[in-house]
Amino acid sequence: MSGDGAPAIQVDGRGLTVEIVASRWHTDVMDGLVDGAVRAAQAAGARHRVTRVAGAFELTVVAEHLARRGADAVVALGVVVQGETPHFEYVCESVTMGLTEVARTHGVPVGFGVLTVDDVQQALDRAGLEGSKEDKGAEAVEAALDTALTLRALT
């Protein structure tokens, strides 16, 4: 399981704003990821807003907009399931590179909560639902807020 060895991150996010951008594809998985992200933002004391977009490919342009508007952190949540065509690779690479570029261009942490999986069960196992092994929505928020605090400390 990919979560083996993950650090326990507890963040005091009071005074920070995290923008959560989430795909609408795979509703059950996405609802779990969004719920986990919101719980983590609330637990950290950070202000948060959830914006939904059509699919994973659309995450980048909205993340860019929110980073430009002054968010302390942006979290992108989505699910891309391997299919029979190269579409999976194109979408995964585009989203990964696009979100990386948003973070680097704007100096805003972007939490990567985009699940790239072989099948829906793998996504469910990571969605933070009852019975899931991991909560990637919460982990993405915690990592983004932790990085935002690190950047603040460095300036």
JSON list of C-alpha atoms in Angstrom, two decimals:
[
{"chain": "A", "resi": 1, "resn": "MET", "atom": "CA", "xyz": [0.00, 0.00, 0.00]},
{"chain": "A", "resi": 2, "resn": "SER", "atom": "CA", "xyz": [1.35, 3.41, -0.95]},
{"chain": "A", "resi": 3, "resn": "GLY", "atom": "CA", "xyz": [0.56, 4.92, 2.45]},
{"chain": "A", "resi": 4, "resn": "ASP", "atom": "CA", "xyz": [3.14, 2.82, 4.27]},
{"chain": "A", "resi": 5, "resn": "GLY", "atom": "CA", "xyz": [5.62, 5.11, 5.99]},
{"chain": "A", "resi": 6, "resn": "ALA", "atom": "CA", "xyz": [3.55, 8.27, 5.56]},
{"chain": "A", "resi": 7, "resn": "PRO", "atom": "CA", "xyz": [4.30, 10.95, 8.16]},
{"chain": "A", "resi": 8, "resn": "ALA", "atom": "CA", "xyz": [1.65, 12.04, 10.63]},
{"chain": "A", "resi": 9, "resn": "ILE", "atom": "CA", "xyz": [1.19, 15.73, 9.84]},
{"chain": "A", "resi": 10, "resn": "GLN", "atom": "CA", "xyz": [-0.67, 17.93, 12.28]},
{"chain": "A", "resi": 11, "resn": "VAL", "atom": "CA", "xyz": [-1.02, 21.48, 11.05]},
{"chain": "A", "resi": 12, "resn": "ASP", "atom": "CA", "xyz": [-2.15, 24.69, 12.71]},
{"chain": "A", "resi": 13, "resn": "GLY", "atom": "CA", "xyz": [-3.74, 26.32, 9.69]},
{"chain": "A", "resi": 14, "resn": "ARG", "atom": "CA", "xyz": [-5.44, 29.18, 11.49]},
{"chain": "A", "resi": 15, "resn": "GLY", "atom": "CA", "xyz": [-5.23, 32.26, 9.31]},
{"chain": "A", "resi": 16, "resn": "LEU", "atom": "CA", "xyz": [-4.65, 30.22, 6.13]},
{"chain": "A", "resi": 17, "resn": "THR", "atom": "CA", "xyz": [-7.03, 29.70, 3.23]},
{"chain": "A", "resi": 18, "resn": "VAL", "atom": "CA", "xyz": [-7.05, 26.45, 1.30]},
{"chain": "A", "resi": 19, "resn": "GLU", "atom": "CA", "xyz": [-8.94, 26.16, -1.97]},
{"chain": "A", "resi": 20, "resn": "ILE", "atom": "CA", "xyz": [-10.12, 22.62, -2.72]},
{"chain": "A", "resi": 21, "resn": "VAL", "atom": "CA", "xyz": [-10.75, 21.88, -6.40]},
{"chain": "A", "resi": 22, "resn": "ALA", "atom": "CA", "xyz": [-12.46, 18.55, -7.05]},
{"chain": "A", "resi": 23, "resn": "SER", "atom": "CA", "xyz": [-13.54, 16.58, -10.09]},
{"chain": "A", "resi": 24, "resn": "ARG", "atom": "CA", "xyz": [-17.09, 15.28, -10.43]},
{"chain": "A", "resi": 25, "resn": "TRP", "atom": "CA", "xyz": [-16.15, 11.90, -12.01]},
{"chain": "A", "resi": 26, "resn": "HIS", "atom": "CA", "xyz": [-16.54, 8.77, -9.83]},
{"chain": "A", "resi": 27, "resn": "THR", "atom": "CA", "xyz": [-18.98, 10.34, -7.38]},
{"chain": "A", "resi": 28, "resn": "ASP", "atom": "CA", "xyz": [-18.53, 7.92, -4.46]},
{"chain": "A", "resi": 29, "resn": "VAL", "atom": "CA", "xyz": [-14.75, 8.24, -4.51]},
{"chain": "A", "resi": 30, "resn": "MET", "atom": "CA", "xyz": [-14.86, 11.99, -4.99]},
{"chain": "A", "resi": 31, "resn": "ASP", "atom": "CA", "xyz": [-17.35, 12.51, -2.15]},
{"chain": "A", "resi": 32, "resn": "GLY", "atom": "CA", "xyz": [-14.96, 10.63, 0.14]},
{"chain": "A", "resi": 33, "resn": "LEU", "atom": "CA", "xyz": [-11.94, 12.64, -1.00]},
{"chain": "A", "resi": 34, "resn": "VAL", "atom": "CA", "xyz": [-13.78, 15.95, -0.59]},
{"chain": "A", "resi": 35, "resn": "ASP", "atom": "CA", "xyz": [-15.12, 14.99, 2.84]},
{"chain": "A", "resi": 36, "resn": "GLY", "atom": "CA", "xyz": [-11.60, 14.04, 3.98]},
{"chain": "A", "resi": 37, "resn": "ALA", "atom": "CA", "xyz": [-10.17, 17.28, 2.63]},
{"chain": "A", "resi": 38, "resn": "VAL", "atom": "CA", "xyz": [-12.82, 19.38, 4.35]},
{"chain": "A", "resi": 39, "resn": "ARG", "atom": "CA", "xyz": [-12.35, 17.49, 7.64]},
{"chain": "A", "resi": 40, "resn": "ALA", "atom": "CA", "xyz": [-8.58, 18.10, 7.48]},
{"chain": "A", "resi": 41, "resn": "ALA", "atom": "CA", "xyz": [-9.03, 21.81, 6.73]},
{"chain": "A", "resi": 42, "resn": "GLN", "atom": "CA", "xyz": [-11.48, 22.16, 9.61]},
{"chain": "A", "resi": 43, "resn": "ALA", "atom": "CA", "xyz": [-9.21, 20.22, 11.99]},
{"chain": "A", "resi": 44, "resn": "ALA", "atom": "CA", "xyz": [-6.34, 22.55, 11.06]},
{"chain": "A", "resi": 45, "resn": "GLY", "atom": "CA", "xyz": [-8.51, 25.63, 11.60]},
{"chain": "A", "resi": 46, "resn": "ALA", "atom": "CA", "xyz": [-8.02, 26.80, 7.99]},
{"chain": "A", "resi": 47, "resn": "ARG", "atom": "CA", "xyz": [-10.62, 28.61, 5.95]},
{"chain": "A", "resi": 48, "resn": "HIS", "atom": "CA", "xyz": [-11.64, 26.52, 2.96]},
{"chain": "A", "resi": 49, "resn": "ARG", "atom": "CA", "xyz": [-13.85, 26.44, -0.08]},
{"chain": "A", "resi": 50, "resn": "VAL", "atom": "CA", "xyz": [-14.72, 23.57, -2.41]},
{"chain": "A", "resi": 51, "resn": "THR", "atom": "CA", "xyz": [-15.06, 24.16, -6.14]},
{"chain": "A", "resi": 52, "resn": "ARG", "atom": "CA", "xyz": [-16.20, 21.30, -8.36]},
{"chain": "A", "resi": 53, "resn": "VAL", "atom": "CA", "xyz": [-15.09, 20.85, -11.98]},
{"chain": "A", "resi": 54, "resn": "ALA", "atom": "CA", "xyz": [-16.07, 18.40, -14.69]},
{"chain": "A", "resi": 55, "resn": "GLY", "atom": "CA", "xyz": [-13.06, 16.08, -14.60]},
{"chain": "A", "resi": 56, "resn": "ALA", "atom": "CA", "xyz": [-9.39, 15.72, -13.72]},
{"chain": "A", "resi": 57, "resn": "PHE", "atom": "CA", "xyz": [-8.21, 17.57, -16.83]},
{"chain": "A", "resi": 58, "resn": "GLU", "atom": "CA", "xyz": [-10.07, 20.71, -15.72]},
{"chain": "A", "resi": 59, "resn": "LEU", "atom": "CA", "xyz": [-8.38, 20.83, -12.30]},
{"chain": "A", "resi": 60, "resn": "THR", "atom": "CA", "xyz": [-5.31, 22.66, -13.60]},
{"chain": "A", "resi": 61, "resn": "VAL", "atom": "CA", "xyz": [-6.97, 25.75, -15.02]},
{"chain": "A", "resi": 62, "resn": "VAL", "atom": "CA", "xyz": [-9.09, 26.29, -11.90]},
{"chain": "A", "resi": 63, "resn": "ALA", "atom": "CA", "xyz": [-6.08, 25.68, -9.61]},
{"chain": "A", "resi": 64, "resn": "GLU", "atom": "CA", "xyz": [-4.19, 28.30, -11.65]},
{"chain": "A", "resi": 65, "resn": "HIS", "atom": "CA", "xyz": [-7.00, 30.81, -11.22]},
{"chain": "A", "resi": 66, "resn": "LEU", "atom": "CA", "xyz": [-7.18, 30.26, -7.45]},
{"chain": "A", "resi": 67, "resn": "ALA", "atom": "CA", "xyz": [-3.40, 30.42, -7.00]},
{"chain": "A", "resi": 68, "resn": "ARG", "atom": "CA", "xyz": [-3.36, 33.72, -8.90]},
{"chain": "A", "resi": 69, "resn": "ARG", "atom": "CA", "xyz": [-6.12, 35.04, -6.63]},
{"chain": "A", "resi": 70, "resn": "GLY", "atom": "CA", "xyz": [-4.02, 34.65, -3.49]},
{"chain": "A", "resi": 71, "resn": "ALA", "atom": "CA", "xyz": [-4.93, 31.30, -1.94]},
{"chain": "A", "resi": 72, "resn": "ASP", "atom": "CA", "xyz": [-2.41, 30.16, 0.67]},
{"chain": "A", "resi": 73, "resn": "ALA", "atom": "CA", "xyz": [-2.77, 26.60, -0.64]},
{"chain": "A", "resi": 74, "resn": "VAL", "atom": "CA", "xyz": [-4.67, 24.81, -3.36]},
{"chain": "A", "resi": 75, "resn": "VAL", "atom": "CA", "xyz": [-5.67, 21.15, -3.25]},
{"chain": "A", "resi": 76, "resn": "ALA", "atom": "CA", "xyz": [-6.59, 19.25, -6.40]},
{"chain": "A", "resi": 77, "resn": "LEU", "atom": "CA", "xyz": [-8.73, 16.12, -6.02]},
{"chain": "A", "resi": 78, "resn": "GLY", "atom": "CA", "xyz": [-9.58, 13.74, -8.81]},
{"chain": "A", "resi": 79, "resn": "VAL", "atom": "CA", "xyz": [-9.65, 10.16, -10.01]},
{"chain": "A", "resi": 80, "resn": "VAL", "atom": "CA", "xyz": [-8.22, 8.78, -13.25]},
{"chain": "A", "resi": 81, "resn": "VAL", "atom": "CA", "xyz": [-8.82, 5.07, -13.80]},
{"chain": "A", "resi": 82, "resn": "GLN", "atom": "CA", "xyz": [-6.67, 3.09, -16.26]},
{"chain": "A", "resi": 83, "resn": "GLY", "atom": "CA", "xyz": [-8.62, 2.12, -19.35]},
{"chain": "A", "resi": 84, "resn": "GLU", "atom": "CA", "xyz": [-7.86, 0.35, -22.60]},
{"chain": "A", "resi": 85, "resn": "THR", "atom": "CA", "xyz": [-6.42, 3.40, -24.42]},
{"chain": "A", "resi": 86, "resn": "PRO", "atom": "CA", "xyz": [-3.50, 5.80, -23.84]},
{"chain": "A", "resi": 87, "resn": "HIS", "atom": "CA", "xyz": [-5.99, 8.44, -22.60]},
{"chain": "A", "resi": 88, "resn": "PHE", "atom": "CA", "xyz": [-5.03, 7.56, -19.00]},
{"chain": "A", "resi": 89, "resn": "GLU", "atom": "CA", "xyz": [-1.38, 8.47, -19.59]},
{"chain": "A", "resi": 90, "resn": "TYR", "atom": "CA", "xyz": [-2.24, 11.72, -21.38]},
{"chain": "A", "resi": 91, "resn": "VAL", "atom": "CA", "xyz": [-4.58, 12.92, -18.65]},
{"chain": "A", "resi": 92, "resn": "CYS", "atom": "CA", "xyz": [-2.31, 11.86, -15.78]},
{"chain": "A", "resi": 93, "resn": "GLU", "atom": "CA", "xyz": [0.76, 13.52, -17.28]},
{"chain": "A", "resi": 94, "resn": "SER", "atom": "CA", "xyz": [-1.11, 16.69, -18.20]},
{"chain": "A", "resi": 95, "resn": "VAL", "atom": "CA", "xyz": [-2.67, 17.10, -14.77]},
{"chain": "A", "resi": 96, "resn": "THR", "atom": "CA", "xyz": [0.57, 16.32, -12.93]},
{"chain": "A", "resi": 97, "resn": "MET", "atom": "CA", "xyz": [2.67, 18.70, -15.01]},
{"chain": "A", "resi": 98, "resn": "GLY", "atom": "CA", "xyz": [-0.02, 21.38, -14.97]},
{"chain": "A", "resi": 99, "resn": "LEU", "atom": "CA", "xyz": [-0.40, 21.35, -11.19]},
{"chain": "A", "resi": 100, "resn": "THR", "atom": "CA", "xyz": [3.37, 21.33, -10.75]},
{"chain": "A", "resi": 101, "resn": "GLU", "atom": "CA", "xyz": [3.60, 24.38, -13.00]},
{"chain": "A", "resi": 102, "resn": "VAL", "atom": "CA", "xyz": [0.89, 26.17, -10.99]},
{"chain": "A", "resi": 103, "resn": "ALA", "atom": "CA", "xyz": [2.81, 25.61, -7.76]},
{"chain": "A", "resi": 104, "resn": "ARG", "atom": "CA", "xyz": [6.15, 26.68, -9.22]},
{"chain": "A", "resi": 105, "resn": "THR", "atom": "CA", "xyz": [4.83, 29.71, -11.12]},
{"chain": "A", "resi": 106, "resn": "HIS", "atom": "CA", "xyz": [2.85, 31.15, -8.24]},
{"chain": "A", "resi": 107, "resn": "GLY", "atom": "CA", "xyz": [4.82, 29.86, -5.25]},
{"chain": "A", "resi": 108, "resn": "VAL", "atom": "CA", "xyz": [1.60, 28.39, -3.88]},
{"chain": "A", "resi": 109, "resn": "PRO", "atom": "CA", "xyz": [1.55, 24.83, -2.51]},
{"chain": "A", "resi": 110, "resn": "VAL", "atom": "CA", "xyz": [-0.68, 22.53, -4.52]},
{"chain": "A", "resi": 111, "resn": "GLY", "atom": "CA", "xyz": [-1.77, 19.40, -2.68]},
{"chain": "A", "resi": 112, "resn": "PHE", "atom": "CA", "xyz": [-1.91, 16.51, -5.11]},
{"chain": "A", "resi": 113, "resn": "GLY", "atom": "CA", "xyz": [-4.96, 14.41, -4.34]},
{"chain": "A", "resi": 114, "resn": "VAL", "atom": "CA", "xyz": [-5.42, 13.02, -7.82]},
{"chain": "A", "resi": 115, "resn": "LEU", "atom": "CA", "xyz": [-5.74, 9.26, -7.64]},
{"chain": "A", "resi": 116, "resn": "THR", "atom": "CA", "xyz": [-4.22, 7.48, -10.64]},
{"chain": "A", "resi": 117, "resn": "VAL", "atom": "CA", "xyz": [-5.36, 3.90, -10.29]},
{"chain": "A", "resi": 118, "resn": "ASP", "atom": "CA", "xyz": [-5.76, 0.64, -12.16]},
{"chain": "A", "resi": 119, "resn": "ASP", "atom": "CA", "xyz": [-9.36, 0.14, -11.09]},
{"chain": "A", "resi": 120, "resn": "VAL", "atom": "CA", "xyz": [-12.15, 1.72, -9.06]},
{"chain": "A", "resi": 121, "resn": "GLN", "atom": "CA", "xyz": [-11.46, -0.51, -6.03]},
{"chain": "A", "resi": 122, "resn": "GLN", "atom": "CA", "xyz": [-7.98, 1.01, -5.68]},
{"chain": "A", "resi": 123, "resn": "ALA", "atom": "CA", "xyz": [-9.60, 4.44, -5.66]},
{"chain": "A", "resi": 124, "resn": "LEU", "atom": "CA", "xyz": [-12.15, 3.39, -3.04]},
{"chain": "A", "resi": 125, "resn": "ASP", "atom": "CA", "xyz": [-9.29, 2.08, -0.88]},
{"chain": "A", "resi": 126, "resn": "ARG", "atom": "CA", "xyz": [-7.74, 5.57, -0.88]},
{"chain": "A", "resi": 127, "resn": "ALA", "atom": "CA", "xyz": [-10.89, 7.71, -0.69]},
{"chain": "A", "resi": 128, "resn": "GLY", "atom": "CA", "xyz": [-11.24, 8.06, 3.07]},
{"chain": "A", "resi": 129, "resn": "LEU", "atom": "CA", "xyz": [-14.57, 6.25, 3.09]},
{"chain": "A", "resi": 130, "resn": "GLU", "atom": "CA", "xyz": [-15.64, 3.81, 5.77]},
{"chain": "A", "resi": 131, "resn": "GLY", "atom": "CA", "xyz": [-13.47, 0.76, 5.14]},
{"chain": "A", "resi": 132, "resn": "SER", "atom": "CA", "xyz": [-10.86, 2.66, 3.11]},
{"chain": "A", "resi": 133, "resn": "LYS", "atom": "CA", "xyz": [-7.22, 2.05, 3.95]},
{"chain": "A", "resi": 134, "resn": "GLU", "atom": "CA", "xyz": [-6.18, 5.64, 3.27]},
{"chain": "A", "resi": 135, "resn": "ASP", "atom": "CA", "xyz": [-7.60, 9.17, 3.15]},
{"chain": "A", "resi": 136, "resn": "LYS", "atom": "CA", "xyz": [-5.82, 10.92, 0.30]},
{"chain": "A", "resi": 137, "resn": "GLY", "atom": "CA", "xyz": [-8.12, 13.96, 0.45]},
{"chain": "A", "resi": 138, "resn": "ALA", "atom": "CA", "xyz": [-7.06, 14.69, 4.02]},
{"chain": "A", "resi": 139, "resn": "GLU", "atom": "CA", "xyz": [-3.42, 13.93, 3.26]},
{"chain": "A", "resi": 140, "resn": "ALA", "atom": "CA", "xyz": [-3.40, 16.40, 0.36]},
{"chain": "A", "resi": 141, "resn": "VAL", "atom": "CA", "xyz": [-4.78, 19.21, 2.55]},
{"chain": "A", "resi": 142, "resn": "GLU", "atom": "CA", "xyz": [-2.35, 18.47, 5.37]},
{"chain": "A", "resi": 143, "resn": "ALA", "atom": "CA", "xyz": [0.63, 18.46, 3.01]},
{"chain": "A", "resi": 144, "resn": "ALA", "atom": "CA", "xyz": [-0.44, 21.69, 1.28]},
{"chain": "A", "resi": 145, "resn": "LEU", "atom": "CA", "xyz": [-1.04, 23.54, 4.56]},
{"chain": "A", "resi": 146, "resn": "ASP", "atom": "CA", "xyz": [2.22, 22.25, 6.01]},
{"chain": "A", "resi": 147, "resn": "THR", "atom": "CA", "xyz": [4.07, 23.53, 2.94]},
{"chain": "A", "resi": 148, "resn": "ALA", "atom": "CA", "xyz": [2.29, 26.89, 3.15]},
{"chain": "A", "resi": 149, "resn": "LEU", "atom": "CA", "xyz": [3.49, 27.24, 6.74]},
{"chain": "A", "resi": 150, "resn": "THR", "atom": "CA", "xyz": [7.03, 26.28, 5.71]},
{"chain": "A", "resi": 151, "resn": "LEU", "atom": "CA", "xyz": [7.02, 28.94, 2.98]},
{"chain": "A", "resi": 152, "resn": "ARG", "atom": "CA", "xyz": [5.77, 31.55, 5.44]},
{"chain": "A", "resi": 153, "resn": "ALA", "atom": "CA", "xyz": [8.56, 30.65, 7.87]},
{"chain": "A", "resi": 154, "resn": "LEU", "atom": "CA", "xyz": [11.14, 31.07, 5.11]},
{"chain": "A", "resi": 155, "resn": "THR", "atom": "CA", "xyz": [10.03, 34.61, 4.18]}
]
